[in-house]
mmCIF file of C-alpha atoms in Angstrom:
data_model
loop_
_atom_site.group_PDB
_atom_site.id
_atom_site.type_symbol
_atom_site.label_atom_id
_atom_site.label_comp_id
_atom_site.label_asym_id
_atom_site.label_seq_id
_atom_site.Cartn_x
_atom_site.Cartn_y
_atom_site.Cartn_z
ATOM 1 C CA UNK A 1 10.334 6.172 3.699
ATOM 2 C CA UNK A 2 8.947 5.811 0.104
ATOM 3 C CA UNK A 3 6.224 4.055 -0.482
ATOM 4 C CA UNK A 4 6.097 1.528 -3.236
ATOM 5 C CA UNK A 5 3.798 -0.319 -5.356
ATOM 6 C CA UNK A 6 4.956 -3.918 -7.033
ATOM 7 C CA UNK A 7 3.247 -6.335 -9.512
ATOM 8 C CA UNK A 8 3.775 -9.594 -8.619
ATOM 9 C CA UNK A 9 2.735 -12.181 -11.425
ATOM 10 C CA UNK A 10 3.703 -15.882 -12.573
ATOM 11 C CA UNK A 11 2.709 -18.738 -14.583
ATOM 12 C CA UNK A 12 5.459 -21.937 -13.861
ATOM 13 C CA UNK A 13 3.905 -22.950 -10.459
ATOM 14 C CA UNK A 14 2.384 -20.268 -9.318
ATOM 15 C CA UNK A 15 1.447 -20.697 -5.752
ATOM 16 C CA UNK A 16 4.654 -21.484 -4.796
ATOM 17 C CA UNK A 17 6.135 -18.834 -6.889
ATOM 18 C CA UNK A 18 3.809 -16.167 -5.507
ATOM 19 C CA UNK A 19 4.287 -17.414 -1.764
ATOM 20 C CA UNK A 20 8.404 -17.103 -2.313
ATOM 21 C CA UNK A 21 8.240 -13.870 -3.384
ATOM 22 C CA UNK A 22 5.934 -12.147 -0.752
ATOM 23 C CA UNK A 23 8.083 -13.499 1.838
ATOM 24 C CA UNK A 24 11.423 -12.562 -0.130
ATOM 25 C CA UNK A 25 9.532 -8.715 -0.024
ATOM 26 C CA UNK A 26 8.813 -9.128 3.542
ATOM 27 C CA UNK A 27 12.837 -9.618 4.356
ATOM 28 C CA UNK A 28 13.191 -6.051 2.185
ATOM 29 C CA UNK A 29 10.613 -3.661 2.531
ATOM 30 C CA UNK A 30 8.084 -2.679 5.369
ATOM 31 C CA UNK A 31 4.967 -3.103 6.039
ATOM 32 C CA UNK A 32 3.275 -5.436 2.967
ATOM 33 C CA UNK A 33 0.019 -4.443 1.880
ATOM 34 C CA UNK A 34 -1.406 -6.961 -0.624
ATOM 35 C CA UNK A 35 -4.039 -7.104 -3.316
ATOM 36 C CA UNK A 36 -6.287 -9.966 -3.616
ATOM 37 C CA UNK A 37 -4.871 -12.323 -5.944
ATOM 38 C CA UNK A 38 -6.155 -12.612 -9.778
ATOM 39 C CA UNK A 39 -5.793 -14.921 -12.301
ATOM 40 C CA UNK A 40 -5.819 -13.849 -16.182
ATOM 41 C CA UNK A 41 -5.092 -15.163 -19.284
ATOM 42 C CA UNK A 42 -1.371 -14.585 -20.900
ATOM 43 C CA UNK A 43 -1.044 -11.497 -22.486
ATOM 44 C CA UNK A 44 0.999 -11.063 -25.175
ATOM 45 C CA UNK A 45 1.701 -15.420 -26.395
ATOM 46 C CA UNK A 46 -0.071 -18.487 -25.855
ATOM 47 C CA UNK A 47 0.774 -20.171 -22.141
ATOM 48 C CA UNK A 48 -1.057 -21.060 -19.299
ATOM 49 C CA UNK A 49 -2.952 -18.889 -17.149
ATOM 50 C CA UNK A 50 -1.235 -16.228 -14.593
ATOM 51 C CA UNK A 51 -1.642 -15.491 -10.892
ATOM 52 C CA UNK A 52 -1.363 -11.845 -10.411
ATOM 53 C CA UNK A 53 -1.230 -9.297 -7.437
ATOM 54 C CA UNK A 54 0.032 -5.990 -6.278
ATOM 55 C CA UNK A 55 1.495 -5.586 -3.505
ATOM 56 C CA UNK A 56 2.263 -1.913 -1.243
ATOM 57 C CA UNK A 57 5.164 -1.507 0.845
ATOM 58 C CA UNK A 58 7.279 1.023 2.646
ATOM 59 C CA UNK A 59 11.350 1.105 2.117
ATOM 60 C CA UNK A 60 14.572 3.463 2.360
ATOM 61 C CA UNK A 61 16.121 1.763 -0.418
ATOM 62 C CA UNK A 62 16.886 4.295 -3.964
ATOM 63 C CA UNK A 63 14.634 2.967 -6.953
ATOM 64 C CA UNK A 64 17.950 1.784 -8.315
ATOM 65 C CA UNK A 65 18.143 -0.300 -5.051
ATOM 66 C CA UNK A 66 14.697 -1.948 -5.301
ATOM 67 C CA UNK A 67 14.929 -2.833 -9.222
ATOM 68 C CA UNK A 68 17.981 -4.848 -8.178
ATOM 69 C CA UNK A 69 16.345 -6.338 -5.360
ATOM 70 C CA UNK A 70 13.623 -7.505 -7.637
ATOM 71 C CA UNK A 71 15.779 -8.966 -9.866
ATOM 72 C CA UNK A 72 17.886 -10.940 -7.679
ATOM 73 C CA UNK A 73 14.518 -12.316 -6.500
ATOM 74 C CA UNK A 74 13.171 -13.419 -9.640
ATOM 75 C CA UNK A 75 16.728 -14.907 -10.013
ATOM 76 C CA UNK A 76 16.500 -16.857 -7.109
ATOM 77 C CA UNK A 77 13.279 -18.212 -8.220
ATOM 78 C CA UNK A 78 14.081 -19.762 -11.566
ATOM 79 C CA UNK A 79 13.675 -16.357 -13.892
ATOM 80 C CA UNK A 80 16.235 -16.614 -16.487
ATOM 81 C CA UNK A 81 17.953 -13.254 -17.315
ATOM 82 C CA UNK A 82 17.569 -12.247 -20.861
ATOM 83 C CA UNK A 83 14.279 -14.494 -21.107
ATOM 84 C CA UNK A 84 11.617 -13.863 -23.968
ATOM 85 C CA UNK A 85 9.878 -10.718 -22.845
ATOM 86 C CA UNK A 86 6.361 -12.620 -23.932
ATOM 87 C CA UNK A 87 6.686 -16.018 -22.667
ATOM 88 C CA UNK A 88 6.248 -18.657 -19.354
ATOM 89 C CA UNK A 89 7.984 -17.105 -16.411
ATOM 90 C CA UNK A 90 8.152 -18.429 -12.611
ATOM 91 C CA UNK A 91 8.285 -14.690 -11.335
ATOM 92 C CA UNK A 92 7.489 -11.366 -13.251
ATOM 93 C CA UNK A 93 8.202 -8.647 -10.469
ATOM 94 C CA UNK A 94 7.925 -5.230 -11.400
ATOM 95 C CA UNK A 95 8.261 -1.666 -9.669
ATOM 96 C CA UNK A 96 4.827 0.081 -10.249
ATOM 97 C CA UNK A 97 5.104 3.216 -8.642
ATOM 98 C CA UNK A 98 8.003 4.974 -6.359
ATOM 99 C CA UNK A 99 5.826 7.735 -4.592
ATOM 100 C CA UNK A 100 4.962 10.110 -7.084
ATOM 101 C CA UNK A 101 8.217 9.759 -9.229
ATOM 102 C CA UNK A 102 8.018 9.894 -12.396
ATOM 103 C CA UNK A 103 10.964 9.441 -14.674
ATOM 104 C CA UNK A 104 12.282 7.501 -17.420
ATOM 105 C CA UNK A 105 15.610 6.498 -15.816
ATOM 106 C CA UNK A 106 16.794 4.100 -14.525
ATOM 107 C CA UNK A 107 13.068 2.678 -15.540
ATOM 108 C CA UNK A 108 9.700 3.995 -16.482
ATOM 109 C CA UNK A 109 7.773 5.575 -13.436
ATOM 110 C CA UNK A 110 4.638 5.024 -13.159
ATOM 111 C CA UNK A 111 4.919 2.109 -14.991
ATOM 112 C CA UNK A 112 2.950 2.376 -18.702
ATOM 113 C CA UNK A 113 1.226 -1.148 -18.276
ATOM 114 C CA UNK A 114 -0.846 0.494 -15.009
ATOM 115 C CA UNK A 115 -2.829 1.898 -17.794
ATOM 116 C CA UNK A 116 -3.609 -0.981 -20.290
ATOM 117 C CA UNK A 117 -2.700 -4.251 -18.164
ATOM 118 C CA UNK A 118 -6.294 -5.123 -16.167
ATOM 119 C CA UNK A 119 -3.957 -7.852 -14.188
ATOM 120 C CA UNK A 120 -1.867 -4.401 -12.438
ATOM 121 C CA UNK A 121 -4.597 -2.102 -12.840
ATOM 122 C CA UNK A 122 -7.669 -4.089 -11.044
ATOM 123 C CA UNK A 123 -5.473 -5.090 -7.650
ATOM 124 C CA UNK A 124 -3.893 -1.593 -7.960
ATOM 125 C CA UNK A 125 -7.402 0.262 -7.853
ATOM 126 C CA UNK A 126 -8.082 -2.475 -4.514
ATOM 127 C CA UNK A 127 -5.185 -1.703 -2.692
ATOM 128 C CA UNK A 128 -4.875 2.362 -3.285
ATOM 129 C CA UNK A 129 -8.181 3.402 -4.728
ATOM 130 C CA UNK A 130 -8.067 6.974 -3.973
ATOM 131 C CA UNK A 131 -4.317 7.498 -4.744
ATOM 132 C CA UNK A 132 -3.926 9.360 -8.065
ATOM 133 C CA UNK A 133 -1.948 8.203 -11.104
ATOM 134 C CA UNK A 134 0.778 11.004 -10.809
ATOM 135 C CA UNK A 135 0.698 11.667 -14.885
ATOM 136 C CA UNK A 136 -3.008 11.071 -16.043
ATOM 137 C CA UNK A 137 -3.776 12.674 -12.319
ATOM 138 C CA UNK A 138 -7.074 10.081 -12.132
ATOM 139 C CA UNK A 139 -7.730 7.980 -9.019
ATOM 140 C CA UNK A 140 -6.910 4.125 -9.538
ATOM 141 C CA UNK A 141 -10.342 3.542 -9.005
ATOM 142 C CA UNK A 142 -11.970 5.984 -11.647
ATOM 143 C CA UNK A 143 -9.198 4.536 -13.776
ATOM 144 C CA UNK A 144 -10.162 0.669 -12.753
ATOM 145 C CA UNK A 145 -14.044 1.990 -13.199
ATOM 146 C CA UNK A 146 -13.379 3.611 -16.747
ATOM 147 C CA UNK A 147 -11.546 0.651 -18.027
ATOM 148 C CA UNK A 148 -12.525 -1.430 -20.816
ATOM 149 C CA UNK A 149 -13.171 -5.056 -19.054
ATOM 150 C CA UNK A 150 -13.446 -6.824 -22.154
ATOM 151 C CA UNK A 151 -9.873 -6.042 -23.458
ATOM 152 C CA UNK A 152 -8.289 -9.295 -21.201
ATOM 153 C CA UNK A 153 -9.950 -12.137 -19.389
ATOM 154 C CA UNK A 154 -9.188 -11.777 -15.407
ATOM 155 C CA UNK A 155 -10.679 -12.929 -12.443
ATOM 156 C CA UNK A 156 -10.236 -12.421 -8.685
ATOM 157 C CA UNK A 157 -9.837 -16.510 -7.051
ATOM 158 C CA UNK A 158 -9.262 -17.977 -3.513
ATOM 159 C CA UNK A 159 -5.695 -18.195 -2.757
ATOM 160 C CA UNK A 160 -4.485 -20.324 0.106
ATOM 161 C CA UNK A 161 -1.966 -18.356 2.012
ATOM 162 C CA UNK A 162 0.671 -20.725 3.830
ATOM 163 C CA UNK A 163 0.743 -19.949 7.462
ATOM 164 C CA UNK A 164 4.827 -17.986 6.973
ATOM 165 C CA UNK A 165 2.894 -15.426 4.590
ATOM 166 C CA UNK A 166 -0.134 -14.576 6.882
ATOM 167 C CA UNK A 167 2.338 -13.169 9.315
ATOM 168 C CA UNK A 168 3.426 -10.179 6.353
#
């Protein structure tokens, strides 16, 4: 079993969007581990406000395998393929880290953003704080600690779980 780490994050209805997905992951991979939820500012063009999380899970699938499932999720939530990169999206979902993989095909592992983007880092350093970066070889917590907090606006809130994701 690998174990995986996955950014979760909209901005077109959020809760819902965010509740969908987790239990979409929970058909696919094994036990869900989730990060507190954050909201942040759009990164990148003007929009509304995201929701953002990571979320740690355990699966058999090839990283080939989990992209696709990913993308047939975000596809079955509204995301239109081909979409502006920078823009309003009902669900970004992106494969963090595959173990300790790193490669550049068939994506980027670990993914670059887990360095600059407070909205993966922050609930990345919550949910695996001693687990080391496998190319900068720092802890996600040194690298959360280290991290310039006044680069992007972001904020841990309340979220209201429905009763189907509590069970993850």
């Amino acid at each position: 079993m690998a174990k995986i780490f996955i950014s979760l994050g909209s901005n077109i209805e959020p809760e819902s969007h965010l509740k969908a997905a987790l239990i979409d992951l929970g058909h696919h991979f094994d036990k869900l581990e989730l990060s507190s939820v954050y909201e942040s500012e759009a990164v990148g063009f003007d929009g509304t406000n995201f929701l953002n999380m990571v979320v740690a899970a355990e699966t058999n699938m090839t990283i080939e395998q989990v992209v696709s499932c990913f993308k047939q999720i975000e596809q079955d939530h509204g995301r239109v393929k081909g979409a502006k990169k920078f823009a309003p999206r009902t669900l970004d979902i992106d494969l963090l880290l595959y173990d300790d993989v790193v490669s550049q095909q068939p994506i980027e592992l670990p993914r670059a953003e887990i360095l600059y983007n407070a909205f993966v880092l922050w609930p990345l350093a919550e949910i695996a704080p001693h687990l080391h970066h496998p190319v900068v070889k720092q802890s996600y917590q040194s690298l959360w600690h280290d991290y310039d907090k006044q680069q992007q606006s972001l904020w841990p809130i309340e979220f209201d779980w429905s009763d189907e994701t509590q069970s993850l």
